[in-house]
XYZ file of C-alpha atoms in Angstrom:
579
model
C 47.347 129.177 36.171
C 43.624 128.007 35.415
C 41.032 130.090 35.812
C 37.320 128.151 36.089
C 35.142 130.884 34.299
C 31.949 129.173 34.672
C 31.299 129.706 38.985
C 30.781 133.312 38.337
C 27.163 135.319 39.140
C 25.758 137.976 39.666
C 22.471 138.727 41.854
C 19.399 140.931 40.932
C 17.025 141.674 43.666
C 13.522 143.105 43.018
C 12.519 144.308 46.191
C 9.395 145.775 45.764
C 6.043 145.958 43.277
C 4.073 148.320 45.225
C 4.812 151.439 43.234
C 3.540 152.904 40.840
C 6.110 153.803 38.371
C 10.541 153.127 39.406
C 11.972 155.339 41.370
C 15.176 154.658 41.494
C 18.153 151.850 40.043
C 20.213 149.440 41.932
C 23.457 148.901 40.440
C 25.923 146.003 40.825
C 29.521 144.843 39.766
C 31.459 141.855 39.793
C 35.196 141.089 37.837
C 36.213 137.600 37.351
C 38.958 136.297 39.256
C 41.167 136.893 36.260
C 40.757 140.569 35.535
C 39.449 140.042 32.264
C 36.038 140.440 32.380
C 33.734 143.121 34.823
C 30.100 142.724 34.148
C 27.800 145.351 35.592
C 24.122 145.181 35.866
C 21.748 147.964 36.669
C 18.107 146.880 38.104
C 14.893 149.194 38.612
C 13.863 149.596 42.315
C 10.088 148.874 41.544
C 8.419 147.366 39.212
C 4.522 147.018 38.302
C 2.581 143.593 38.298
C 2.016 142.802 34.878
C 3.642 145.150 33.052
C 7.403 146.000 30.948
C 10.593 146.810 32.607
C 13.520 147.236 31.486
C 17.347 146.477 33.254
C 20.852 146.679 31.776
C 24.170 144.478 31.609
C 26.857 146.110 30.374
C 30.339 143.475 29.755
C 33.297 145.047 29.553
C 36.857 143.298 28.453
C 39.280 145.366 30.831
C 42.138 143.744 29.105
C 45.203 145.162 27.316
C 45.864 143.080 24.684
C 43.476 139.879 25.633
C 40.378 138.882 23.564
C 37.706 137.045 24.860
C 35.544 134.807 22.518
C 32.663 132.911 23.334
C 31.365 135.307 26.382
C 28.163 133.565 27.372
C 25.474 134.780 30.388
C 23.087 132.778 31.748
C 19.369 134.527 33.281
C 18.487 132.315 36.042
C 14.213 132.554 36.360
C 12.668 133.262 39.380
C 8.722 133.023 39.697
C 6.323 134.995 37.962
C 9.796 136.559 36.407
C 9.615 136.125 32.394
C 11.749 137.799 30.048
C 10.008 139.636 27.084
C 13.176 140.520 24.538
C 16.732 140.512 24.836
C 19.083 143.434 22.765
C 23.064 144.032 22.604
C 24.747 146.769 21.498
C 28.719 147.577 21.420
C 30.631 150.492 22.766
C 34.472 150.582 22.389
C 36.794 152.145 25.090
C 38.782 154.875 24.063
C 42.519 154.038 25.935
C 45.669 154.488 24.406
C 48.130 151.188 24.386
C 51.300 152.369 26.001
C 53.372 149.976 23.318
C 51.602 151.544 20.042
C 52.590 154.321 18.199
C 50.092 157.404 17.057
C 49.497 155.800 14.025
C 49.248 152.185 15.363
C 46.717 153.903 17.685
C 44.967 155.623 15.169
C 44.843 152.249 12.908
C 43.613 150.515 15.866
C 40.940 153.203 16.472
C 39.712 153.229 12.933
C 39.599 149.215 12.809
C 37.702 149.232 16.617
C 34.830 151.980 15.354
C 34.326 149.933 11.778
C 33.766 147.021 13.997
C 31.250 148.618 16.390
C 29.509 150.239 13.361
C 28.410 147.136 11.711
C 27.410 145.638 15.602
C 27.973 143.708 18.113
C 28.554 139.859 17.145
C 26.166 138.452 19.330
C 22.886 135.585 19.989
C 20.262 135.171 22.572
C 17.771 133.270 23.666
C 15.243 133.107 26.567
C 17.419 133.071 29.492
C 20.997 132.423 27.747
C 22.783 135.558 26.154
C 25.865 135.039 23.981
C 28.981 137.352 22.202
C 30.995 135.934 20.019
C 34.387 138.529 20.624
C 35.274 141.061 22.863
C 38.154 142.576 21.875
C 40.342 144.418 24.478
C 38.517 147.695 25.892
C 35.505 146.649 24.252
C 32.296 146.828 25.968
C 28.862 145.391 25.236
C 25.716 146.223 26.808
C 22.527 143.698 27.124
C 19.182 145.409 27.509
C 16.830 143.464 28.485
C 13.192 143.599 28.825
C 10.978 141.102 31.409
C 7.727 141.367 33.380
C 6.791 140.256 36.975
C 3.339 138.162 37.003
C 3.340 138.186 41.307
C 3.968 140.847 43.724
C 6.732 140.790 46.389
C 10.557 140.494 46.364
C 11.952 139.181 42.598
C 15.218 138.145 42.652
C 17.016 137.092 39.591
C 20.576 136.144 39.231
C 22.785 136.429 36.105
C 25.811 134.073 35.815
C 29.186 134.388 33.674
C 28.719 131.340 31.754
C 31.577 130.974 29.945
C 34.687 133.050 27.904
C 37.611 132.156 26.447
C 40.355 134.646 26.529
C 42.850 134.562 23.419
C 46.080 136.973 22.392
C 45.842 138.108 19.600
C 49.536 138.688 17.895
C 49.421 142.218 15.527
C 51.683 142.802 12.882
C 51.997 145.573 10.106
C 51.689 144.153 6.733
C 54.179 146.551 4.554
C 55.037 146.463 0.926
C 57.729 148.582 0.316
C 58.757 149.794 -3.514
C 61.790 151.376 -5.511
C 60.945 153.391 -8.238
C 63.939 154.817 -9.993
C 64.056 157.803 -12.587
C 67.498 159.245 -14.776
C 67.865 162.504 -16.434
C 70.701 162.820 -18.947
C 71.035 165.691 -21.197
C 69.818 165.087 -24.767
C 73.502 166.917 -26.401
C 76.371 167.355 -24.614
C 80.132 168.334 -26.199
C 82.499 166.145 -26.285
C 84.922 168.114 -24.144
C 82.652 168.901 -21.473
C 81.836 166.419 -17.838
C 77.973 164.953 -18.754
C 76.042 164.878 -15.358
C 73.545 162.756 -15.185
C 70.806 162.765 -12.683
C 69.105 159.419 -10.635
C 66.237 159.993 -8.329
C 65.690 156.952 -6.416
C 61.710 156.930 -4.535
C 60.106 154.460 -1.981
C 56.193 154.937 -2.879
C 55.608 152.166 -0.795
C 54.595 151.340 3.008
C 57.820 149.609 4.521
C 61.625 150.633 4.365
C 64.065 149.211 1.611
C 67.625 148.276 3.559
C 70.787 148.449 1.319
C 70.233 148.298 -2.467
C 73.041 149.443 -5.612
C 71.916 151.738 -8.416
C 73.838 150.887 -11.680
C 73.983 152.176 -14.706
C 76.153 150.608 -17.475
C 77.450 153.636 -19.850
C 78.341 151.461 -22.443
C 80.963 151.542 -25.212
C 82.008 155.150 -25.241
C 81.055 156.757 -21.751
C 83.455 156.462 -18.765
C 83.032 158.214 -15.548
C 85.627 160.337 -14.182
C 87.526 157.065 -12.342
C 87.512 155.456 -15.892
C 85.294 153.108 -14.722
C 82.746 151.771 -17.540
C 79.886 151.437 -15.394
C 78.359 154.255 -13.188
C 77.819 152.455 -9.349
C 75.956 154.167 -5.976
C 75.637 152.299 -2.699
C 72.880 153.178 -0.615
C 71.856 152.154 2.837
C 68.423 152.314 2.691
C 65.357 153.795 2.063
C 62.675 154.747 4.585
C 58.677 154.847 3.150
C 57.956 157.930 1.323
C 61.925 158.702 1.362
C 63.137 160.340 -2.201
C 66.870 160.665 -2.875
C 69.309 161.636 -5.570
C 72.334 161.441 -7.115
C 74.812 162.748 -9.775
C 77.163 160.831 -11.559
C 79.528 162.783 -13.964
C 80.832 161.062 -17.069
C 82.812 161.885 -20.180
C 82.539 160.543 -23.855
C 85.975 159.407 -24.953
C 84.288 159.924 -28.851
C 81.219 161.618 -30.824
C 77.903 160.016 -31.579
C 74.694 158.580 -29.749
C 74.803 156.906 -26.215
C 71.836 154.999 -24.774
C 71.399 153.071 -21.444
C 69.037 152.659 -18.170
C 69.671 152.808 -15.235
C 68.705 150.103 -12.466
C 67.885 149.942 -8.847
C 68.220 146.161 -7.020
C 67.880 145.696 -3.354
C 70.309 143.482 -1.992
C 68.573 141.395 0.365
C 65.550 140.523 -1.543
C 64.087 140.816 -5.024
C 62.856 144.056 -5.124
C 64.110 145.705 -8.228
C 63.669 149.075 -10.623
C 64.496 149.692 -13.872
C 64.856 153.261 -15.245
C 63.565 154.771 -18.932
C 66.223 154.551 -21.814
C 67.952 157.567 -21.834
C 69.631 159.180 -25.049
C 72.520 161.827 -25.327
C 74.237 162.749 -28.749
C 77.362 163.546 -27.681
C 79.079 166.362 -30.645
C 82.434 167.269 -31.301
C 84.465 169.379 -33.826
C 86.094 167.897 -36.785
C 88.289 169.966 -39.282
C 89.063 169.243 -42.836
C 91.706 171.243 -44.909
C 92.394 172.238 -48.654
C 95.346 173.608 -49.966
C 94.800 175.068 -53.231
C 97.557 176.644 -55.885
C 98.789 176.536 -59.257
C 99.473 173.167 -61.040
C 102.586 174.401 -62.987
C 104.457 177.952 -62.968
C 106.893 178.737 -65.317
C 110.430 180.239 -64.379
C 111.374 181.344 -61.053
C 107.755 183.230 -60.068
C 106.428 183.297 -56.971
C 103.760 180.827 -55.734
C 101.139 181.203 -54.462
C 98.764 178.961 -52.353
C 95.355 179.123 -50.762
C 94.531 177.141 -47.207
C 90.953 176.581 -46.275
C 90.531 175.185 -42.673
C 87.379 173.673 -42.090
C 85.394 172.631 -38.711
C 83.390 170.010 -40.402
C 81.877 168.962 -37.163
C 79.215 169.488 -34.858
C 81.094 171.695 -32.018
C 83.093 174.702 -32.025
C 87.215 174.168 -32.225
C 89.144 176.245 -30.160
C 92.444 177.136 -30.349
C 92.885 175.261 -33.955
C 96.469 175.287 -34.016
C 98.062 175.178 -38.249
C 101.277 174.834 -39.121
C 102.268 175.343 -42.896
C 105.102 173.483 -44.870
C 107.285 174.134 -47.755
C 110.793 173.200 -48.650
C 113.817 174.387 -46.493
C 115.741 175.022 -50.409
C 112.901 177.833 -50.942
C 111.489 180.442 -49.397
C 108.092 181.739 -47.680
C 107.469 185.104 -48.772
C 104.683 185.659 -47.312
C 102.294 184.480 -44.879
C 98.238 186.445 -45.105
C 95.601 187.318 -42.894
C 93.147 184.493 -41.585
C 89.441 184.980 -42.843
C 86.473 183.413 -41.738
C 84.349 182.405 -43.953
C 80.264 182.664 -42.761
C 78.360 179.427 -42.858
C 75.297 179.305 -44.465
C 72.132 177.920 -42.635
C 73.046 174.590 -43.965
C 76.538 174.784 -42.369
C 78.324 175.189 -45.768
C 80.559 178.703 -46.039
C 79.869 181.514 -47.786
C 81.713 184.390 -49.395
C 80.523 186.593 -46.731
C 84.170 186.436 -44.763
C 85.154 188.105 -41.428
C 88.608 189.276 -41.360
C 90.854 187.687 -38.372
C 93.690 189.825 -37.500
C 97.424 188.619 -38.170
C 97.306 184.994 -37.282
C 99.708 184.338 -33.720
C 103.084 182.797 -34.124
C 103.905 180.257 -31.816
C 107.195 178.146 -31.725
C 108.463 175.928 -34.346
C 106.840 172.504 -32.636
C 108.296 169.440 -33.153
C 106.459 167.606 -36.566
C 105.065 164.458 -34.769
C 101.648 164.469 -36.189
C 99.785 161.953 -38.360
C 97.108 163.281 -40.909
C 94.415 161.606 -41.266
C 92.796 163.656 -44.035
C 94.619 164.807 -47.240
C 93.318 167.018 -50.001
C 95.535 168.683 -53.108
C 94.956 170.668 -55.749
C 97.349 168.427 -57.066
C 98.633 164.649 -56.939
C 98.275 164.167 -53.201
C 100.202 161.284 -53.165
C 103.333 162.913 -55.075
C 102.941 165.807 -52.988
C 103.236 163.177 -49.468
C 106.118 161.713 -51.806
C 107.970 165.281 -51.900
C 107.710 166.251 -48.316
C 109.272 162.893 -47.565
C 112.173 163.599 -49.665
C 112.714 166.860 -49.423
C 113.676 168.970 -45.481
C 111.041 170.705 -44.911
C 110.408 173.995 -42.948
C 107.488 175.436 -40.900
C 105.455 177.923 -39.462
C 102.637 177.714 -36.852
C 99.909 180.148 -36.148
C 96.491 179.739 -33.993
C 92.904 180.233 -34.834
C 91.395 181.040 -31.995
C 87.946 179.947 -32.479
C 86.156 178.214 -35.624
C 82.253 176.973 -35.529
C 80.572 174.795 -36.965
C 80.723 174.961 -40.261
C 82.951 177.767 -40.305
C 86.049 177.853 -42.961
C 89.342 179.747 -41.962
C 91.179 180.679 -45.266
C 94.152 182.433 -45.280
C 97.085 182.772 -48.603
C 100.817 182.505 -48.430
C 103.397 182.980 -51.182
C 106.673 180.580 -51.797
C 109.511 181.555 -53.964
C 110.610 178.179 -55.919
C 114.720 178.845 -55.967
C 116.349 175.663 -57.888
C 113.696 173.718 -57.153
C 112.137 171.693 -59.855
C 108.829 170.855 -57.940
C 107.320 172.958 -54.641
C 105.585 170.375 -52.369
C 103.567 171.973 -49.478
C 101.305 171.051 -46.637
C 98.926 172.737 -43.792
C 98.046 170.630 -41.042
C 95.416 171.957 -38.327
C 94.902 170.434 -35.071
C 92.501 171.247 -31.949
C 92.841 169.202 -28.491
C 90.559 169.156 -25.916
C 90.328 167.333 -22.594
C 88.043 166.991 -19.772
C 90.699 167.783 -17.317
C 88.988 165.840 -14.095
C 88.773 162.512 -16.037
C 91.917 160.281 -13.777
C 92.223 158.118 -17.563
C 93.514 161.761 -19.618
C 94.624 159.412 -22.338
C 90.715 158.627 -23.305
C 89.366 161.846 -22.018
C 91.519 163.801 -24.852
C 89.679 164.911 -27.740
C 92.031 165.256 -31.191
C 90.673 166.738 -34.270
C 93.348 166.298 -37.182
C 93.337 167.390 -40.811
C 96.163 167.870 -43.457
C 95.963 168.872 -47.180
C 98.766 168.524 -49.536
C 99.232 170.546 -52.604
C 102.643 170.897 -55.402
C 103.328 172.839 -58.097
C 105.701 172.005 -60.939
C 108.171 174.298 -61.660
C 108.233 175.086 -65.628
C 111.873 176.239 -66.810
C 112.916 176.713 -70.542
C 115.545 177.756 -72.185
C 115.502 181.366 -74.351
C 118.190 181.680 -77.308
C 119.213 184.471 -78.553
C 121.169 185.362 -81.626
C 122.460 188.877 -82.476
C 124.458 189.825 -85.883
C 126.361 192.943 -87.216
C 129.296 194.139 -89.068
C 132.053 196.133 -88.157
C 132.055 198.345 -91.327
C 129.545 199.350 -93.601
C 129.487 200.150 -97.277
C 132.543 197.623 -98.184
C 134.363 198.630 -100.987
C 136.330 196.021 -103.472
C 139.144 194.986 -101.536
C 138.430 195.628 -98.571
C 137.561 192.980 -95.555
C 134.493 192.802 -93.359
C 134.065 191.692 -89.822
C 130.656 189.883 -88.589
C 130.567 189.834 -85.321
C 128.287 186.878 -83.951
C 126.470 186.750 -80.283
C 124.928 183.679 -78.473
C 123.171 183.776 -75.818
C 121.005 182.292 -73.439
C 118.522 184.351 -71.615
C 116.246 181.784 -69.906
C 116.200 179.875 -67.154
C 117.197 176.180 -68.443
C 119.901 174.334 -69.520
C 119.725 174.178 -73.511
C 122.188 171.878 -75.455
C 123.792 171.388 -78.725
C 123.572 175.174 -79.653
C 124.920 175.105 -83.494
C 125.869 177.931 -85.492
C 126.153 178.397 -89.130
C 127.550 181.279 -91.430
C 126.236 182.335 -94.850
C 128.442 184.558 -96.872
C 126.057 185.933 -99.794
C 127.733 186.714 -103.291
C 130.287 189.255 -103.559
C 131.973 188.108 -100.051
C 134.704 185.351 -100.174
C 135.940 183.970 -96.564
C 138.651 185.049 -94.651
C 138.996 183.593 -91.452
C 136.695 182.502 -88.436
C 137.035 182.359 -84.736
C 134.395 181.012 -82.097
C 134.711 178.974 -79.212
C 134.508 175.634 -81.382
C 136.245 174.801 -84.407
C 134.811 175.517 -87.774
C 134.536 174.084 -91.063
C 133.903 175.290 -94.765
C 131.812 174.313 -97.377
C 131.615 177.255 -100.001
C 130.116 179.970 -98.819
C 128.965 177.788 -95.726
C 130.718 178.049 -92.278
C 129.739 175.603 -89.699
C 130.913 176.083 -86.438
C 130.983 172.664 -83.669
C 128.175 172.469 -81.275
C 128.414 173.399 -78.034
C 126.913 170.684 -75.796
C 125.302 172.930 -72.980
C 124.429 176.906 -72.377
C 123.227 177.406 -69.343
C 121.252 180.016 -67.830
C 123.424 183.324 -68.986
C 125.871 181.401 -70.862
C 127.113 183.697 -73.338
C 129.456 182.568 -77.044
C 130.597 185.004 -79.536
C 132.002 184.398 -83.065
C 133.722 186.592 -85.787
C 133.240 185.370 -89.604
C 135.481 187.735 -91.679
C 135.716 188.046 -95.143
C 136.573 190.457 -98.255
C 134.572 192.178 -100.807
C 134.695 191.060 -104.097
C 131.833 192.723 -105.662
C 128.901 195.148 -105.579
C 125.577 195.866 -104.115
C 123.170 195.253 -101.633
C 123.949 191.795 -99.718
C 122.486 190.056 -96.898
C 125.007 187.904 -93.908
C 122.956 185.008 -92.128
C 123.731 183.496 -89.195
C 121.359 180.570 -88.297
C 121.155 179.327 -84.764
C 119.783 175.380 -83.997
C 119.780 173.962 -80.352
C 117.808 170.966 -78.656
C 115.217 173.069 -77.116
C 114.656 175.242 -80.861
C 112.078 173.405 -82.747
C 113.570 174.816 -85.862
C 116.614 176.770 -86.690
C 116.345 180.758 -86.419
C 118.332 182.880 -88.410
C 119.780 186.229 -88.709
C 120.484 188.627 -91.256
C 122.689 191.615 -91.404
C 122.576 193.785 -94.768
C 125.487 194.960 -95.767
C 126.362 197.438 -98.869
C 128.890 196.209 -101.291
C 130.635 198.860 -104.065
C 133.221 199.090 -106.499
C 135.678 201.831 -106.076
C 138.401 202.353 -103.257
């Protein structure tokens, strides 16, 4: 529907000049035809000839949400009536809009007073007074100032001109923003859940709808699912909203992990990128040493030294060992478990703490694969050995070594037959971060094993014994040498010879031995017997008869393969004449 807003006016009477100062105001209002626009004007009574007076029109848009541009009035002259100045100033109208909220209102407010502050946009001239925008509620007032040259009735009439109403069309102009922040521990052990922290914050002026943090661990970090890459779906984010979250990881392996994490709305571009975080991620690592003798000699007991190392960055617990020697000999003995103090630098000390008798657990089945060997001796001979040779074992647990810390403890193997003593001590400690769903990868293994062997050293030890059965020998008479052989070591010796001297005044008789004999002279050689072992015993006789007189000596001289020269035996015997 049209609305002509150019037939409306309003009419001013003067009714009298006769006074001599206004007593009193007439006041008048009209509203267009639209409800948009009331005007009201307020007119002095009484006026003096020739002199200043002043009346008001006061516009008002009594719209809710209509603005009016281009408001123009028109001052229709009357005789004698001249106008002197024209002056607008703006007043808002306090009303709450029923469709804004307290803040809208109060934005509206604020914007409405900054407006009136800097004035009313408006022109005049002589008879034709104009406002540029009326905003809805606003009101202007027109003061104007005239003078009346004749006495008598002025009337004066002020017409609507023209308006144009407009809607405006509000809208909030937001911006809102992610700003996303992680916290992740600078160390964390191996065997332990990491929790890292994300704070997600919209700093801005609008919501953010749906949006994904992500974080990708990288090679190394898992979360608990297994999953390589930590994920949160959120559903929004109102202005000034803060949230957070914690996402729990493990490391399936020692060293340095770094990563950011990001924010990225789904539905537009807005985006966040966190700082680079850094955690070192430590673990325990154990080394072991098996010290002992490189040779031993005969059927003594052995004896080696284990040192049990955590080498890493973490305490062990519950370091299981297990020490290994040949089923064919035996373990003796088994020591006390000292730890060693560390130094500041993390190497040990002689400063050791005694551990009490190390626990026994059951003989577990020997599945493990070193991966660190140290010997005293050949490592590689010693590996060689325990192939070969059955081995037996015994397992005890440390409960507890630091970092840096060295567990040493002794234990003592008697050799038996055996030619060579091969042993090994393997330690182990497991962890595992027991919520992880991948346990494979969350299990943390430290392994060591160090070898050691010692060469058993067994000789040989002849021994040769000589005496006679009678003694002075008189002409005539016979003499029996009795001959022992022995051997009193702990080897095999072969080709153990003996030969008989008979000094002067003895001729031979007869011989006996457990080989045959031959004679040269005064020279009885006696067959070689091709092995003595260990205990191996041989006697001999050599008998002969006394021929003449004085002091004589009887040798017997013993050669075998392990004798680097012959050793021989004497045995004085008196010779006389006489019966």
């Amino acid at each position: 529907m049209k609305t002509n807003h150019r037939s409306l006016a309003a009419g001013i009477m003067l009714l009298s000049l006769a006074g001599l100062s206004p007593t009193a105001d007439a006041e008048d209002t009209i509203q267009t035809g639209d409800g948009l626009l009331q005007m009201t004007a307020t007119m002095p009574d009484e006026a003096r000839v020739g002199e200043q007076f002043t009346y008001t029109v006061k516009l008002t848009n009594t719209s809710e949400n209509v603005t009016l541009h281009d408001v123009e009035l028109r001052q229709r002259t009357a005789k004698g009536f001249s106008i002197e100045s024209i002056s607008i100033t703006g007043e808002k109208k306090n009303r709450q809009k029923n469709n804004q909220k307290p803040s809208e209102q109060s934005n509206a407010q604020q914007s409405e007073s900054a407006s009136s502050e800097q004035g009313p946009s408006a022109s005049n001239s002589n008879n034709r007074m104009k406002i540029a925008t009326l905003k809805p509620g606003e009101s202007r007032t027109i003061e104007v100032t005239a003078s009346a040259d004749e006495a008598g009735e002025l009337r004066s009439c002020l017409e609507i001109v023209n308006y144009k109403p407009a809607i405006c069309l509000i809208a909030d102009v937001v911006k809102p923003e992610l700003e996303i922040t992680k916290v992740a521990p600078k160390q964390a052990d191996r065997c332990n859940v990491i929790e890292l922290e994300y704070t997600v914050k919209n700093g801005g002026t609008g919501d953010v709808g749906t949006f994904q943090v992500v974080d990708a661990l990288g090679d190394g970090l898992a979360t608990i699912e297994g999953n390589a890459e930590l994920r949160f779906d959120v559903d929004g984010l109102a202005a000034g909203e803060t949230r957070k979250f914690i996402g729990r990881v493990y490391a399936s392996k020692a060293g340095s992990f770094t990563s950011r994490a990001v924010a990225k709305a789904e539905n537009s571009d807005l985006k966040s990128r966190s700082q680079k975080t850094t955690t070192n991620v430590i673990a325990a690592d154990l080394d072991v040493r098996v010290e002992g003798p490189g040779r031993l000699y005969g059927n003594q007991l052995v004896t080696f030294t284990a040192y049990v190392t955590n080498t890493g960055n973490s305490p062990a617990e519950d370091v299981g060992v297990k020490v290994f020697w040949p089923e064919d000999a035996n373990l003796a003995d088994l020591g006390d478990v000292r730890i060693q103090k560390e130094n500041t630098n993390g190497s040990a000390n002689n400063g050791e703490e005694k551990q009490s008798q190390p626990t026994v657990s059951a003989k577990p089945n020997d599945d493990t694969t070193s991966n660190n060997q140290n010997s005293s001796d050949d490592s590689s001979s010693s590996s060689d050995d325990n192939s070969k040779l059955a081995m037996a074992d015994k397992a005890f647990t440390i409960s507890s070594l630091k970092p840096g810390q060295t567990a040493v403890f002794e234990y003592a193997v008697r050799p038996g037959d055996l030619k060579r003593i091969p042993t090994r001590v393997e330690a182990r400690s497991v962890c595992t971060v027991d919520v992880a769903d991948d346990q494979a990868n969350a299990k943390s293994e430290a392994m060591a094993t160090g070898y050691a062997a010692v060469k058993i050293v067994r000789l040989p030890a002849m021994q040769l014994v000589v005496f006679d059965d009678e003694d002075p020998v008189t002409t005539g008479s016979k003499v029996k040498y009795s001959i022992r052989v022995w051997n009193e070591g702990d080897a095999d010796d072969q080709n153990v010879k003996l030969v008989a001297h008979l000094p002067d005044g003895l001729e031979f008789t007869s011989a006996e031995g457990p080989t045959e004999h031959s004679v040269k002279g005064s020279m009885i050689t006696f067959k070689p017997i091709k092995t003595m072992e260990p205990g191996d015993r041989a006697d001999y006789i050599v008998t002969a008869v006394c021929s003449g007189q004085g002091d004589v000596r009887f040798e017997a001289e013993l050669s075998s393969k392990s004798l680097d020269k012959a050793v021989t035996v004497e045995e004085p015997t008196r010779l006389f004449g006489g019966k």
